[in-house]
Amino acid sequence: ENRYGLLGKGAVLLRTSYADRTSPVLRGAWVLDRIVGAPPAPPPPNVNTDIGVKDGAVPTTVRARLEEHRQNPTCQACHGVIDPPGLALENFDNTGRWRTVDAQAKAPIDASTELSSGVKLNGPVELRNYLTSRPDQFPTTVTKRLMMYALNREIEYFDMPQVRQIVNGAAANNYTFGALVNGIVNSDAF
């Protein structure tokens, strides 16, 4: 059950990690951008984004290093939104294998998290259930990206009524890819 859908796919988990460790920040940003359709802002210039274990320091979990990083209120403003979805995927290592212990820190993995909305989750199953509780969210994100490709331009505010109309029309076909493409091809914008 942990592997169902995109969130459990090795390619996604590998792409949203570093070579030597997981990255709840990259994973959280990927979920926000590609699933939810609300990409986070890039980090401010001149910000140190390295949360690696310092030479000679006792290894700690990535979660512990992120919590230390988020103690800065400036960092918390963005990371309070970005990190929670990524922390729910921490049971997957940097190559996508399931784990219950952080090998470097020799500590158990804690995949519990609280979203900025106050919703508490624990692990990929609860994250997936939360994301699918609004069934039109992912199809809307896909439709916006497909329309950007089809129109060869960014989606603007005035395109959103058509996007919503396409997604609503695809609901009758369980949001199939074909229904979304058909809706785009038949839209006024296309």
PDB file of C-alpha atoms in Angstrom:
ATOM      1  CA  GLU A   1       0.000   0.000   0.000  1.00  0.00           C
ATOM      2  CA  ASN A   2       2.946   2.350   0.587  1.00  0.00           C
ATOM      3  CA  ARG A   3       3.921   2.018  -3.090  1.00  0.00           C
ATOM      4  CA  TYR A   4       0.550   2.898  -4.680  1.00  0.00           C
ATOM      5  CA  GLY A   5       0.504   5.826  -7.089  1.00  0.00           C
ATOM      6  CA  LEU A   6       3.180   8.329  -7.963  1.00  0.00           C
ATOM      7  CA  LEU A   7       4.310   8.900  -4.381  1.00  0.00           C
ATOM      8  CA  GLY A   8       5.720   5.378  -4.103  1.00  0.00           C
ATOM      9  CA  LYS A   9       7.443   5.190  -7.482  1.00  0.00           C
ATOM     10  CA  GLY A  10      11.211   4.783  -7.406  1.00  0.00           C
ATOM     11  CA  ALA A  11      11.774   7.286 -10.222  1.00  0.00           C
ATOM     12  CA  VAL A  12       9.936  10.034  -8.332  1.00  0.00           C
ATOM     13  CA  LEU A  13      11.670   9.219  -5.049  1.00  0.00           C
ATOM     14  CA  LEU A  14      15.100   9.076  -6.693  1.00  0.00           C
ATOM     15  CA  ARG A  15      14.511  12.341  -8.571  1.00  0.00           C
ATOM     16  CA  THR A  16      13.532  14.116  -5.350  1.00  0.00           C
ATOM     17  CA  SER A  17      16.598  13.040  -3.381  1.00  0.00           C
ATOM     18  CA  TYR A  18      20.296  13.806  -3.334  1.00  0.00           C
ATOM     19  CA  ALA A  19      22.862  11.140  -4.172  1.00  0.00           C
ATOM     20  CA  ASP A  20      23.766  10.577  -0.532  1.00  0.00           C
ATOM     21  CA  ARG A  21      20.523  11.321   1.340  1.00  0.00           C
ATOM     22  CA  THR A  22      16.814  11.964   1.091  1.00  0.00           C
ATOM     23  CA  SER A  23      15.434  15.459   0.794  1.00  0.00           C
ATOM     24  CA  PRO A  24      12.062  16.211   2.365  1.00  0.00           C
ATOM     25  CA  VAL A  25      12.438  19.699   0.897  1.00  0.00           C
ATOM     26  CA  LEU A  26      12.780  18.452  -2.694  1.00  0.00           C
ATOM     27  CA  ARG A  27      10.042  15.866  -2.161  1.00  0.00           C
ATOM     28  CA  GLY A  28       7.694  18.354  -0.542  1.00  0.00           C
ATOM     29  CA  ALA A  29       8.310  20.907  -3.289  1.00  0.00           C
ATOM     30  CA  TRP A  30       7.653  18.209  -5.919  1.00  0.00           C
ATOM     31  CA  VAL A  31       4.327  17.252  -4.298  1.00  0.00           C
ATOM     32  CA  LEU A  32       3.279  20.898  -4.052  1.00  0.00           C
ATOM     33  CA  ASP A  33       4.271  21.672  -7.641  1.00  0.00           C
ATOM     34  CA  ARG A  34       3.378  18.490  -9.539  1.00  0.00           C
ATOM     35  CA  ILE A  35       0.426  17.137  -7.542  1.00  0.00           C
ATOM     36  CA  VAL A  36      -1.174  20.095  -5.775  1.00  0.00           C
ATOM     37  CA  GLY A  37      -0.334  22.647  -8.474  1.00  0.00           C
ATOM     38  CA  ALA A  38       1.014  25.231  -6.024  1.00  0.00           C
ATOM     39  CA  PRO A  39       4.778  25.475  -6.595  1.00  0.00           C
ATOM     40  CA  PRO A  40       6.730  26.965  -3.696  1.00  0.00           C
ATOM     41  CA  ALA A  41       8.919  30.020  -4.156  1.00  0.00           C
ATOM     42  CA  PRO A  42      12.626  29.419  -4.786  1.00  0.00           C
ATOM     43  CA  PRO A  43      14.977  29.963  -1.859  1.00  0.00           C
ATOM     44  CA  PRO A  44      16.102  33.546  -1.284  1.00  0.00           C
ATOM     45  CA  PRO A  45      19.551  34.466  -2.644  1.00  0.00           C
ATOM     46  CA  ASN A  46      22.593  33.908  -0.439  1.00  0.00           C
ATOM     47  CA  VAL A  47      20.819  31.372   1.783  1.00  0.00           C
ATOM     48  CA  ASN A  48      22.796  28.383   2.998  1.00  0.00           C
ATOM     49  CA  THR A  49      20.739  25.347   1.935  1.00  0.00           C
ATOM     50  CA  ASP A  50      23.263  22.744   3.122  1.00  0.00           C
ATOM     51  CA  ILE A  51      21.853  20.712   5.998  1.00  0.00           C
ATOM     52  CA  GLY A  52      24.444  17.945   5.701  1.00  0.00           C
ATOM     53  CA  VAL A  53      26.163  16.498   8.758  1.00  0.00           C
ATOM     54  CA  LYS A  54      29.124  18.690   9.644  1.00  0.00           C
ATOM     55  CA  ASP A  55      32.562  17.067   9.817  1.00  0.00           C
ATOM     56  CA  GLY A  56      33.107  15.509  13.242  1.00  0.00           C
ATOM     57  CA  ALA A  57      29.476  15.979  14.332  1.00  0.00           C
ATOM     58  CA  VAL A  58      27.312  13.110  15.528  1.00  0.00           C
ATOM     59  CA  PRO A  59      25.053  12.085  12.620  1.00  0.00           C
ATOM     60  CA  THR A  60      21.391  12.988  13.090  1.00  0.00           C
ATOM     61  CA  THR A  61      18.347  12.272  10.962  1.00  0.00           C
ATOM     62  CA  VAL A  62      17.448  14.575   8.085  1.00  0.00           C
ATOM     63  CA  ARG A  63      14.274  15.415   9.993  1.00  0.00           C
ATOM     64  CA  ALA A  64      16.292  16.596  13.022  1.00  0.00           C
ATOM     65  CA  ARG A  65      18.516  18.766  10.822  1.00  0.00           C
ATOM     66  CA  LEU A  66      15.466  20.296   9.122  1.00  0.00           C
ATOM     67  CA  GLU A  67      13.831  21.013  12.487  1.00  0.00           C
ATOM     68  CA  GLU A  68      16.987  22.841  13.539  1.00  0.00           C
ATOM     69  CA  HIS A  69      16.939  24.770  10.247  1.00  0.00           C
ATOM     70  CA  ARG A  70      13.280  25.734  10.729  1.00  0.00           C
ATOM     71  CA  GLN A  71      13.986  27.303  14.123  1.00  0.00           C
ATOM     72  CA  ASN A  72      14.860  30.437  12.171  1.00  0.00           C
ATOM     73  CA  PRO A  73      11.471  32.201  11.658  1.00  0.00           C
ATOM     74  CA  THR A  74      12.539  33.379   8.209  1.00  0.00           C
ATOM     75  CA  CYS A  75      13.168  29.767   7.143  1.00  0.00           C
ATOM     76  CA  GLN A  76      10.013  28.490   8.853  1.00  0.00           C
ATOM     77  CA  ALA A  77       7.827  30.744   6.697  1.00  0.00           C
ATOM     78  CA  CYS A  78       8.500  28.624   3.597  1.00  0.00           C
ATOM     79  CA  HIS A  79       9.701  25.341   5.072  1.00  0.00           C
ATOM     80  CA  GLY A  80       6.588  25.090   7.226  1.00  0.00           C
ATOM     81  CA  VAL A  81       4.691  24.579   3.957  1.00  0.00           C
ATOM     82  CA  ILE A  82       7.304  22.718   1.879  1.00  0.00           C
ATOM     83  CA  ASP A  83       8.716  20.182   4.349  1.00  0.00           C
ATOM     84  CA  PRO A  84       5.607  18.386   5.712  1.00  0.00           C
ATOM     85  CA  PRO A  85       4.659  16.480   2.518  1.00  0.00           C
ATOM     86  CA  GLY A  86       8.306  15.470   2.100  1.00  0.00           C
ATOM     87  CA  LEU A  87       8.607  14.310   5.716  1.00  0.00           C
ATOM     88  CA  ALA A  88       5.641  11.980   5.154  1.00  0.00           C
ATOM     89  CA  LEU A  89       7.783  10.214   2.523  1.00  0.00           C
ATOM     90  CA  GLU A  90      10.872   9.793   4.741  1.00  0.00           C
ATOM     91  CA  ASN A  91      10.412   6.014   4.998  1.00  0.00           C
ATOM     92  CA  PHE A  92      11.734   5.859   1.426  1.00  0.00           C
ATOM     93  CA  ASP A  93      15.497   6.220   1.159  1.00  0.00           C
ATOM     94  CA  ASN A  94      17.256   8.217  -1.554  1.00  0.00           C
ATOM     95  CA  THR A  95      16.812   5.377  -4.088  1.00  0.00           C
ATOM     96  CA  GLY A  96      13.202   4.643  -3.137  1.00  0.00           C
ATOM     97  CA  ARG A  97      13.751   1.582  -0.933  1.00  0.00           C
ATOM     98  CA  TRP A  98      11.497   1.278   2.118  1.00  0.00           C
ATOM     99  CA  ARG A  99      13.280   1.721   5.441  1.00  0.00           C
ATOM    100  CA  THR A 100      12.354   2.040   9.081  1.00  0.00           C
ATOM    101  CA  VAL A 101      15.781   3.157  10.352  1.00  0.00           C
ATOM    102  CA  ASP A 102      18.012   5.990   9.184  1.00  0.00           C
ATOM    103  CA  ALA A 103      21.269   4.143   8.419  1.00  0.00           C
ATOM    104  CA  GLN A 104      23.526   7.158   8.975  1.00  0.00           C
ATOM    105  CA  ALA A 105      21.992   8.327  12.268  1.00  0.00           C
ATOM    106  CA  LYS A 106      21.027   4.786  13.372  1.00  0.00           C
ATOM    107  CA  ALA A 107      17.671   6.168  14.516  1.00  0.00           C
ATOM    108  CA  PRO A 108      14.096   5.176  13.664  1.00  0.00           C
ATOM    109  CA  ILE A 109      12.387   7.056  10.857  1.00  0.00           C
ATOM    110  CA  ASP A 110       9.607   9.382  11.988  1.00  0.00           C
ATOM    111  CA  ALA A 111       7.268   9.974   9.020  1.00  0.00           C
ATOM    112  CA  SER A 112       4.664  11.857  11.040  1.00  0.00           C
ATOM    113  CA  THR A 113       4.048  15.443  10.057  1.00  0.00           C
ATOM    114  CA  GLU A 114       1.620  18.323  10.315  1.00  0.00           C
ATOM    115  CA  LEU A 115       0.657  20.278   7.218  1.00  0.00           C
ATOM    116  CA  SER A 116       0.435  24.062   7.340  1.00  0.00           C
ATOM    117  CA  SER A 117      -3.364  23.627   7.417  1.00  0.00           C
ATOM    118  CA  GLY A 118      -3.059  21.748  10.723  1.00  0.00           C
ATOM    119  CA  VAL A 119      -3.833  18.313   9.233  1.00  0.00           C
ATOM    120  CA  LYS A 120      -1.710  15.607  10.865  1.00  0.00           C
ATOM    121  CA  LEU A 121      -0.365  12.794   8.674  1.00  0.00           C
ATOM    122  CA  ASN A 122       1.852   9.787   9.197  1.00  0.00           C
ATOM    123  CA  GLY A 123       3.539   8.256   6.182  1.00  0.00           C
ATOM    124  CA  PRO A 124       2.869   7.967   2.473  1.00  0.00           C
ATOM    125  CA  VAL A 125      -0.522   6.239   2.775  1.00  0.00           C
ATOM    126  CA  GLU A 126      -2.036   9.071   4.814  1.00  0.00           C
ATOM    127  CA  LEU A 127      -0.421  11.671   2.535  1.00  0.00           C
ATOM    128  CA  ARG A 128      -1.909   9.972  -0.526  1.00  0.00           C
ATOM    129  CA  ASN A 129      -5.322   9.727   1.152  1.00  0.00           C
ATOM    130  CA  TYR A 130      -5.164  13.424   1.996  1.00  0.00           C
ATOM    131  CA  LEU A 131      -4.163  14.390  -1.552  1.00  0.00           C
ATOM    132  CA  THR A 132      -6.904  12.251  -3.105  1.00  0.00           C
ATOM    133  CA  SER A 133      -9.586  13.615  -0.768  1.00  0.00           C
ATOM    134  CA  ARG A 134     -10.077  16.318  -3.401  1.00  0.00           C
ATOM    135  CA  PRO A 135     -10.278  14.245  -6.593  1.00  0.00           C
ATOM    136  CA  ASP A 136     -10.114  17.198  -8.997  1.00  0.00           C
ATOM    137  CA  GLN A 137      -6.847  18.584  -7.628  1.00  0.00           C
ATOM    138  CA  PHE A 138      -4.373  16.444  -9.589  1.00  0.00           C
ATOM    139  CA  PRO A 139      -6.413  16.492 -12.834  1.00  0.00           C
ATOM    140  CA  THR A 140      -6.482  20.293 -12.598  1.00  0.00           C
ATOM    141  CA  THR A 141      -2.692  20.382 -12.273  1.00  0.00           C
ATOM    142  CA  VAL A 142      -2.293  17.991 -15.221  1.00  0.00           C
ATOM    143  CA  THR A 143      -4.769  19.982 -17.327  1.00  0.00           C
ATOM    144  CA  LYS A 144      -2.919  23.239 -16.659  1.00  0.00           C
ATOM    145  CA  ARG A 145       0.383  21.673 -17.707  1.00  0.00           C
ATOM    146  CA  LEU A 146      -1.129  20.064 -20.813  1.00  0.00           C
ATOM    147  CA  MET A 147      -2.731  23.365 -21.809  1.00  0.00           C
ATOM    148  CA  MET A 148       0.589  25.168 -21.374  1.00  0.00           C
ATOM    149  CA  TYR A 149       2.107  22.658 -23.787  1.00  0.00           C
ATOM    150  CA  ALA A 150      -0.823  22.799 -26.217  1.00  0.00           C
ATOM    151  CA  LEU A 151      -1.003  26.603 -26.254  1.00  0.00           C
ATOM    152  CA  ASN A 152       2.769  27.121 -26.126  1.00  0.00           C
ATOM    153  CA  ARG A 153       2.411  29.726 -23.377  1.00  0.00           C
ATOM    154  CA  GLU A 154       1.901  30.073 -19.640  1.00  0.00           C
ATOM    155  CA  ILE A 155      -1.614  29.636 -18.285  1.00  0.00           C
ATOM    156  CA  GLU A 156      -3.119  32.972 -17.275  1.00  0.00           C
ATOM    157  CA  TYR A 157      -5.951  33.809 -14.886  1.00  0.00           C
ATOM    158  CA  PHE A 158      -8.378  34.133 -17.795  1.00  0.00           C
ATOM    159  CA  ASP A 159      -7.637  30.516 -18.819  1.00  0.00           C
ATOM    160  CA  MET A 160      -8.779  29.103 -15.498  1.00  0.00           C
ATOM    161  CA  PRO A 161     -12.522  28.993 -16.297  1.00  0.00           C
ATOM    162  CA  GLN A 162     -11.695  26.782 -19.298  1.00  0.00           C
ATOM    163  CA  VAL A 163      -9.365  24.629 -17.198  1.00  0.00           C
ATOM    164  CA  ARG A 164     -12.130  24.117 -14.624  1.00  0.00           C
ATOM    165  CA  GLN A 165     -14.634  23.347 -17.413  1.00  0.00           C
ATOM    166  CA  ILE A 166     -12.288  20.719 -18.886  1.00  0.00           C
ATOM    167  CA  VAL A 167     -11.713  19.101 -15.482  1.00  0.00           C
ATOM    168  CA  ASN A 168     -15.431  19.130 -14.663  1.00  0.00           C
ATOM    169  CA  GLY A 169     -16.188  17.542 -18.029  1.00  0.00           C
ATOM    170  CA  ALA A 170     -13.539  14.859 -17.465  1.00  0.00           C
ATOM    171  CA  ALA A 171     -15.093  13.939 -14.096  1.00  0.00           C
ATOM    172  CA  ALA A 172     -17.772  11.922 -15.908  1.00  0.00           C
ATOM    173  CA  ASN A 173     -14.975   9.727 -17.328  1.00  0.00           C
ATOM    174  CA  ASN A 174     -13.142   9.417 -13.994  1.00  0.00           C
ATOM    175  CA  TYR A 175     -10.605  12.068 -15.066  1.00  0.00           C
ATOM    176  CA  THR A 176      -8.968   9.842 -17.692  1.00  0.00           C
ATOM    177  CA  PHE A 177      -6.048  11.277 -19.598  1.00  0.00           C
ATOM    178  CA  GLY A 178      -7.997  10.963 -22.846  1.00  0.00           C
ATOM    179  CA  ALA A 179     -10.894  12.962 -21.419  1.00  0.00           C
ATOM    180  CA  LEU A 180      -8.521  15.754 -20.347  1.00  0.00           C
ATOM    181  CA  VAL A 181      -6.804  15.856 -23.754  1.00  0.00           C
ATOM    182  CA  ASN A 182     -10.170  15.789 -25.544  1.00  0.00           C
ATOM    183  CA  GLY A 183     -11.368  18.699 -23.385  1.00  0.00           C
ATOM    184  CA  ILE A 184      -8.242  20.721 -24.196  1.00  0.00           C
ATOM    185  CA  VAL A 185      -8.507  20.078 -27.929  1.00  0.00           C
ATOM    186  CA  ASN A 186     -12.157  21.175 -27.878  1.00  0.00           C
ATOM    187  CA  SER A 187     -11.496  24.281 -25.772  1.00  0.00           C
ATOM    188  CA  ASP A 188     -11.758  27.809 -27.191  1.00  0.00           C
ATOM    189  CA  ALA A 189      -8.173  28.546 -26.155  1.00  0.00           C
ATOM    190  CA  PHE A 190      -6.826  25.692 -28.284  1.00  0.00           C
TER     191      PHE A 190
END
